[in-house]
CSV table of C-alpha atoms and ligand atoms in Angstrom, one decimal:
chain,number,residue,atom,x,y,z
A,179,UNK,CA,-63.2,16.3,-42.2
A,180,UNK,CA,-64.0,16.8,-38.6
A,181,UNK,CA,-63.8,20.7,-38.0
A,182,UNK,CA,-62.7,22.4,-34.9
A,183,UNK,CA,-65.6,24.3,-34.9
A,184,UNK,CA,-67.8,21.5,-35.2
A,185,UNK,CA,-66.5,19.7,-32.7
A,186,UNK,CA,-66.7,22.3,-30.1
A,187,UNK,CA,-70.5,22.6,-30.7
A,188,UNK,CA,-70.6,18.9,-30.6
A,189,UNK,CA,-69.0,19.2,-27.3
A,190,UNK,CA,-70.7,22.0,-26.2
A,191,UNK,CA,-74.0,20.0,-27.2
A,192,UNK,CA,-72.7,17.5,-25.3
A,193,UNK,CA,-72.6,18.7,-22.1
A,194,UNK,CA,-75.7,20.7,-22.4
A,195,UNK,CA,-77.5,17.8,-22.8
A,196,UNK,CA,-76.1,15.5,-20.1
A,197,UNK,CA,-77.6,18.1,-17.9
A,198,UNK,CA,-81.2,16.4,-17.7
A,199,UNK,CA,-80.2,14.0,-20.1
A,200,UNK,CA,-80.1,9.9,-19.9
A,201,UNK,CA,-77.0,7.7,-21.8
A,202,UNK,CA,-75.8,5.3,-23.4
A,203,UNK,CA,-73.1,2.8,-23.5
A,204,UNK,CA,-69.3,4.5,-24.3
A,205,UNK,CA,-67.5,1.8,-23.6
A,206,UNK,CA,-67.0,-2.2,-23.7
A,207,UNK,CA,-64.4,-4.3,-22.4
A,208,UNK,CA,-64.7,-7.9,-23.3
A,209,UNK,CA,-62.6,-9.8,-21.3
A,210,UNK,CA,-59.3,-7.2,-21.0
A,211,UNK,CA,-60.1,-5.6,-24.7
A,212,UNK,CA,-61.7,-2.2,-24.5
A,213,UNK,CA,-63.8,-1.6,-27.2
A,214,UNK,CA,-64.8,2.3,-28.3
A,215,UNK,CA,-69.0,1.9,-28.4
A,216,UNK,CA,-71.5,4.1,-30.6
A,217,UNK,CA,-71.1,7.7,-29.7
A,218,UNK,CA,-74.2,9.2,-31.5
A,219,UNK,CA,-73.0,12.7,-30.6
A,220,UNK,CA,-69.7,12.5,-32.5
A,221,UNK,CA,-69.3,9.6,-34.9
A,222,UNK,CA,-71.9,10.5,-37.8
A,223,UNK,CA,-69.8,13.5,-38.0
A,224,UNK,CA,-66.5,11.8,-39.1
A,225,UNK,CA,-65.4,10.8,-42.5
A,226,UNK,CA,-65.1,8.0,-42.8
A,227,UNK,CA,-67.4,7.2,-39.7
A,228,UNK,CA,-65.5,4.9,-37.1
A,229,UNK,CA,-66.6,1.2,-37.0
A,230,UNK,CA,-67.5,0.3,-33.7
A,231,UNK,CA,-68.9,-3.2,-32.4
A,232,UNK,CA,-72.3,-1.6,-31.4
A,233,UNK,CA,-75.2,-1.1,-33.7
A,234,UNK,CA,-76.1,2.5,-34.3
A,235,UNK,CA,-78.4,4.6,-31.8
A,236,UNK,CA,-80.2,7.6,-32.2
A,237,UNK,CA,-78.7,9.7,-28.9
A,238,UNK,CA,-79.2,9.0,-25.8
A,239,UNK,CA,-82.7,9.2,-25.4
A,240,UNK,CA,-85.6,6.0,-24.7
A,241,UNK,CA,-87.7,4.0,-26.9
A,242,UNK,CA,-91.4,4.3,-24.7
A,243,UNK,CA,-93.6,2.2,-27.4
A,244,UNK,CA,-92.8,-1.0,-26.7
A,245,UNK,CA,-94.4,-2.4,-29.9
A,246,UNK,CA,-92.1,-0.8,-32.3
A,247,UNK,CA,-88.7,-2.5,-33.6
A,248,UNK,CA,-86.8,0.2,-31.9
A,249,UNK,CA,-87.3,-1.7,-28.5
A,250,UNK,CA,-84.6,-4.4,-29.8
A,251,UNK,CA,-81.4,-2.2,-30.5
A,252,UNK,CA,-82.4,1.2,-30.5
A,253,UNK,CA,-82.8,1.9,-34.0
A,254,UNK,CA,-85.4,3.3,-35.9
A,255,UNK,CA,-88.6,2.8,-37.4
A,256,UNK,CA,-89.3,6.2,-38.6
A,257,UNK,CA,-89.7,6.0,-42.3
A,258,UNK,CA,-90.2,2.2,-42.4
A,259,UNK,CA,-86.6,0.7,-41.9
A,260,UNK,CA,-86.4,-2.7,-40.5
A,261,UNK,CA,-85.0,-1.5,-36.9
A,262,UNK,CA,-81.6,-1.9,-36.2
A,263,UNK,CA,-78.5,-1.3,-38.7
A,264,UNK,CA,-76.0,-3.8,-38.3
A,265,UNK,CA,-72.6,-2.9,-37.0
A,266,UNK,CA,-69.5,-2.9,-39.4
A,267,UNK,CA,-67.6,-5.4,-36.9
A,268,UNK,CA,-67.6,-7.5,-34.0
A,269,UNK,CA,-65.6,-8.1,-31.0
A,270,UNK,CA,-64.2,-11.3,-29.3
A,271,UNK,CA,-65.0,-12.5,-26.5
A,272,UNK,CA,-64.3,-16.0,-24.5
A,273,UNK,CA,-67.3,-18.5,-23.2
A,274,UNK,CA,-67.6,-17.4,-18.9
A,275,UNK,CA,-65.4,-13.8,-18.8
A,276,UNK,CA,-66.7,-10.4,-17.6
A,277,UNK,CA,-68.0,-8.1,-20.0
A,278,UNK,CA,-68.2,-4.3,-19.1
A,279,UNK,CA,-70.3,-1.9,-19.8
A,280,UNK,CA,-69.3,1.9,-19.3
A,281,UNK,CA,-72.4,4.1,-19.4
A,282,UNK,CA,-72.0,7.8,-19.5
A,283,UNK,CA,-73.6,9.9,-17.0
A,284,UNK,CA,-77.1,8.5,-15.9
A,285,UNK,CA,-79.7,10.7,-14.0
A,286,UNK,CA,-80.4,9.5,-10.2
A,287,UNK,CA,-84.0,9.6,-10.8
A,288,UNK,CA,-84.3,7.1,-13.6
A,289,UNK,CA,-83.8,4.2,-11.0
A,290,UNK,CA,-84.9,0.8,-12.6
A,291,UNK,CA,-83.3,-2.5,-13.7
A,292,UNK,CA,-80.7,-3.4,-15.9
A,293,UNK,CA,-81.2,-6.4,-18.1
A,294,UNK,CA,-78.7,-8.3,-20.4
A,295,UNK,CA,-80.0,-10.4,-23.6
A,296,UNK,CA,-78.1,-12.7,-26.2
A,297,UNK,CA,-79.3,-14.2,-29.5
A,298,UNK,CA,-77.4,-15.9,-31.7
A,299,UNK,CA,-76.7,-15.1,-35.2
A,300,UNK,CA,-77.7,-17.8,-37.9
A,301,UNK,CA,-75.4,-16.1,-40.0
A,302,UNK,CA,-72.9,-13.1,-40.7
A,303,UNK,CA,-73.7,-10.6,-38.2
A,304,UNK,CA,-72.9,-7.7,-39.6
A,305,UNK,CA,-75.8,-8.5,-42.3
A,306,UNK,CA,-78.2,-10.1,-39.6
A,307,UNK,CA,-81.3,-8.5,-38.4
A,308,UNK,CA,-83.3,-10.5,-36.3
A,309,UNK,CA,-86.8,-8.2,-37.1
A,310,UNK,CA,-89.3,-9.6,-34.3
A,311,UNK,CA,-88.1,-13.1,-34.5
A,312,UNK,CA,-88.0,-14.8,-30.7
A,313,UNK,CA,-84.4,-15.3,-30.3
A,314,UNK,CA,-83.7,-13.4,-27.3
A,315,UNK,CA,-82.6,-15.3,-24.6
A,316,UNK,CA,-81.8,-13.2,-20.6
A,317,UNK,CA,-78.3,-13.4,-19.6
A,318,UNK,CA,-78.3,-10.9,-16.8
A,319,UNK,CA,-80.7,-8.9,-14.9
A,320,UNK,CA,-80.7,-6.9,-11.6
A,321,UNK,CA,-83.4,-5.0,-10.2
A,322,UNK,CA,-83.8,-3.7,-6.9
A,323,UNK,CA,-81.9,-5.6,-4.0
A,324,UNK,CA,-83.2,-6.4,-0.6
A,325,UNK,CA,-81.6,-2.8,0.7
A,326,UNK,CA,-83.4,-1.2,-1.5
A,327,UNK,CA,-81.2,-0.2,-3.7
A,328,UNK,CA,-81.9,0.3,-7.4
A,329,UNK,CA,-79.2,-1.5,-10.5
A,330,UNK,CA,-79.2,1.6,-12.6
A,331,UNK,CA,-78.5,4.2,-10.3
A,332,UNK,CA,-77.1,3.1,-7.0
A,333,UNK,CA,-75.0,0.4,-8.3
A,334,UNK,CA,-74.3,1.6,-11.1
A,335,UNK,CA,-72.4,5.0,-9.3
A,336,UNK,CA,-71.1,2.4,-6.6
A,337,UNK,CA,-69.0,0.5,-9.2
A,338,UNK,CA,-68.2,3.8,-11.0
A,339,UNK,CA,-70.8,3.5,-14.2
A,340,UNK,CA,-69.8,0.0,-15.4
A,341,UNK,CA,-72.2,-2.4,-15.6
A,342,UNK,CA,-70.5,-6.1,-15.4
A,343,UNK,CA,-72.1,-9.7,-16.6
A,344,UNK,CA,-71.0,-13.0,-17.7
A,345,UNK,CA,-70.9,-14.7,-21.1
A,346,UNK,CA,-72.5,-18.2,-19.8
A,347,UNK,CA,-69.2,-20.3,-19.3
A,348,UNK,CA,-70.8,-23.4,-21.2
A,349,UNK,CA,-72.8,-21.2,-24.3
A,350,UNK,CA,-71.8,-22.5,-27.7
A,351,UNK,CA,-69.1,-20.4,-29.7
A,352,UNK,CA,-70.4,-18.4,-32.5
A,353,UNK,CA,-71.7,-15.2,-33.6
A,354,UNK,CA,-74.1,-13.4,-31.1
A,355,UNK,CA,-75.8,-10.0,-30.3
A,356,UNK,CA,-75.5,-9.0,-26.8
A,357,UNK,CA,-78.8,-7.0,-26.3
A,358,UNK,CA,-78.2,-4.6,-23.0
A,359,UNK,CA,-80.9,-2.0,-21.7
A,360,UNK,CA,-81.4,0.1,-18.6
A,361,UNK,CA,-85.1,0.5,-17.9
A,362,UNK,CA,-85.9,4.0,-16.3
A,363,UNK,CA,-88.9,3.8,-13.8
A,364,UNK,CA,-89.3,7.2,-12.7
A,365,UNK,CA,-92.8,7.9,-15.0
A,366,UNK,CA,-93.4,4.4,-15.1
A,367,UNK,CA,-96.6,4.8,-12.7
A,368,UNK,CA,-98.7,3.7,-15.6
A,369,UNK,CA,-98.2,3.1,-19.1
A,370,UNK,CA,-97.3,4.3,-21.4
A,371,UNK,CA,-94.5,5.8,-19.0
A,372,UNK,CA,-91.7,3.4,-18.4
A,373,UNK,CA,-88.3,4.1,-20.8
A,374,UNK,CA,-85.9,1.8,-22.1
A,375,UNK,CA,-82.6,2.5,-23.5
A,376,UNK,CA,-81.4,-0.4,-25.1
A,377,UNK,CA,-78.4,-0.8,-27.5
A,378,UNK,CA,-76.9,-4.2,-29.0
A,379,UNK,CA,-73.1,-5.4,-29.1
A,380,UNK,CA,-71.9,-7.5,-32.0
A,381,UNK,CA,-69.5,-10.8,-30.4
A,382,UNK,CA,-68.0,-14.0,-31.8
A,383,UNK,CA,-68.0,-15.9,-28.6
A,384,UNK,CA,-65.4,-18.5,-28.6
A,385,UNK,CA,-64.7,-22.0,-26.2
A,386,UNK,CA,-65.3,-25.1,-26.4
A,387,UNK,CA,-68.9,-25.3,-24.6
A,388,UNK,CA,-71.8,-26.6,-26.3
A,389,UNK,CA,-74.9,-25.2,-24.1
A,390,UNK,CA,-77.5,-23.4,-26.3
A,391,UNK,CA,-80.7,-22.6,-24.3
A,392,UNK,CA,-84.3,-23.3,-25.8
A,393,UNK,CA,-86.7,-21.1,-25.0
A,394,UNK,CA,-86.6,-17.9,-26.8
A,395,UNK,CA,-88.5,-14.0,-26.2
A,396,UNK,CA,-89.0,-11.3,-29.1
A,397,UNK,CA,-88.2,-7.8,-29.3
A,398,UNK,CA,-90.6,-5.9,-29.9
A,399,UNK,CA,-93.2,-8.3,-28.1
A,400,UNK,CA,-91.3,-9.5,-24.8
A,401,UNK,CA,-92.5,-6.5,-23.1
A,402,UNK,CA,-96.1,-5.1,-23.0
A,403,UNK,CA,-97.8,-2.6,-21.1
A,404,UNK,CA,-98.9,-5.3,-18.9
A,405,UNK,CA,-95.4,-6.9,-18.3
A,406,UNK,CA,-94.6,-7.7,-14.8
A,407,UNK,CA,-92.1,-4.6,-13.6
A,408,UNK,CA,-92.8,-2.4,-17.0
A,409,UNK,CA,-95.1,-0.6,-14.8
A,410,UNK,CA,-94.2,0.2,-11.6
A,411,UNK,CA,-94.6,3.3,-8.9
A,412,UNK,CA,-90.6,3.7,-7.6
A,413,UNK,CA,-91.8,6.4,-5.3
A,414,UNK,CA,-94.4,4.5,-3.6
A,415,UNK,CA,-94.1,0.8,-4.4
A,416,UNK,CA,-91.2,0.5,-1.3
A,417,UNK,CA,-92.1,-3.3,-2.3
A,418,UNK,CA,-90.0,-6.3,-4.2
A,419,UNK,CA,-89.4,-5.2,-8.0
A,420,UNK,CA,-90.4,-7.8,-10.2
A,421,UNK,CA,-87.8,-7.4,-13.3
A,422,UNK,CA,-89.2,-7.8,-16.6
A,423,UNK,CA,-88.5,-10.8,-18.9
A,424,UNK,CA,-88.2,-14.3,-18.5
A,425,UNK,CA,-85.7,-16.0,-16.0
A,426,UNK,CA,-82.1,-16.0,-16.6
A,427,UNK,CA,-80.7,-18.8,-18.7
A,428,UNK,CA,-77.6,-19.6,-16.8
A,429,UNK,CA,-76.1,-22.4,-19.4
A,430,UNK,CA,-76.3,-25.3,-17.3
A,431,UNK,CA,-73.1,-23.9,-15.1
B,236,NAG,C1,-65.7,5.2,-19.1
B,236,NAG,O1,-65.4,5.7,-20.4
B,236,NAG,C2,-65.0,7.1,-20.4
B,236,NAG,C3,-64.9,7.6,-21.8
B,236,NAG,O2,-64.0,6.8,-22.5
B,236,NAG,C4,-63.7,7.2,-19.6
B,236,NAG,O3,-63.2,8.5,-19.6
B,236,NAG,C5,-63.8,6.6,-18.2
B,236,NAG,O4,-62.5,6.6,-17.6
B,236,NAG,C6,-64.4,5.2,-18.3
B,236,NAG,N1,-64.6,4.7,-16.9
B,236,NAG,C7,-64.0,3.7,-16.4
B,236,NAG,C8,-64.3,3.4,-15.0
B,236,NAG,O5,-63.2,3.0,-17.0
């Protein structure tokens, strides 16, 4: 059972650490269905734990080693587990609508990009884990616009902390891991420095398109030290951002 008591000091926990603290994803809509996401501050505490649509995740701190398996969903190495747990369930979502992303508070100084990966399941996807197979393909990314103004922080708080991208209108239906990450710059002046905060959404993706793209990135391994944008001086560098990853696959829109 849930206690009162414990769930004050969860709460209590909870603010205390969104003071200086970073965050995760709380919320996805696919299309119009709003979908409760991983709350590692209060669902390991329930019995039985909620299923949610989004693979477990430690709190809402970053992964800053970007060799280890944690870089893919946020899971853990520690103890030599595989990475990522796969997620009880998945959501439903249509070929070409809006997915949202709802991230909880997010600190003004961890300005960066926000970057949105797919890879599709070859099987059940609540038993899949893709270890450091390339499957990855980019989806989404913003960085910093020509303004100057930085994806994660300024709009992000402009559009009220949801994040928005598009399932590819023409992507093949099926069974697919949305891979989303905010990349927080403010230490990223060398590396290691840079922190990523990714987390992965299980989807069946339905329509009638039949676009799959063919070139593929691993995680860990699509990101190195020496990784265009993985470091980057965001006090200094009043330059272009050059956002990490390969180019967006767009599905042959
Ligand atoms: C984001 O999720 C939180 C927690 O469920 C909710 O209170 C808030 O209204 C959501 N934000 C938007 C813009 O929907």
């Amino acid at each position: 059972m849930f206690t009162n008591a414990l769930a004050l000091a969860l709460t209590v926990f909870g603010v205390a650490s969104s003071v200086n603290a970073h965050g995760y994803v709380q919320e996805i809509t696919l299309g119009s269905t709003k979908y409760t996401g991983y709350l590692p501050y209060s669902d390991p505490y329930y019995n039985p734990v909620p299923q949610r649509i989004v693979r477990k995740i430690p709190g809402n701190g970053p992964v800053e080693d970007l060799s280890l398996i944690d870089i893919q969903c946020n899971g853990w190495s520690a103890g030599g587990a595989a990475g990522s747990a796969p997620a009880p369930i998945f959501g439903t979502v249509a070929a070409g609508s809006t997915v949202k992303l709802n991230w909880t508070t997010w600190p003004d100084s961890h300005k960066g990009p926000m970057i949105t990966y797919m890879a599709r399941a070859p099987s059940d996807i609540t038993n899949w884990n893709p270890g450091s197979s390339a499957v990855w393909f980019k989806v989404a990314h913003a960085g910093k616009d020509a303004s100057g103004k930085w994806a994660s922080t300024d709009i992000l708080y402009a559009n009220n902390h949801i994040y928005s991208f598009t399932i590819p209108p023409k992507l093949k239906a099926g069974q697919y891991i949305i891979r989303h990450e905010s990349i927080a710059l403010h230490a990223a002046y060398s590396y290691p420095g840079v922190q990523v905060y990714p987390s992965c959404i299980q989807v069946q993706v339905t329509g009638s398109g039949t676009a799959l793209p063919t070139s593929f990135v691993s995680f860990p391994g699509a990101y190195t030290g020496s990784t265009p944008g993985i470091v980057f001086d965001v006090y200094q560098n009043t330059g272009a951002y050059p956002i990490p990853g390969p180019a967006v696959w767009t599905g042959g829109n």
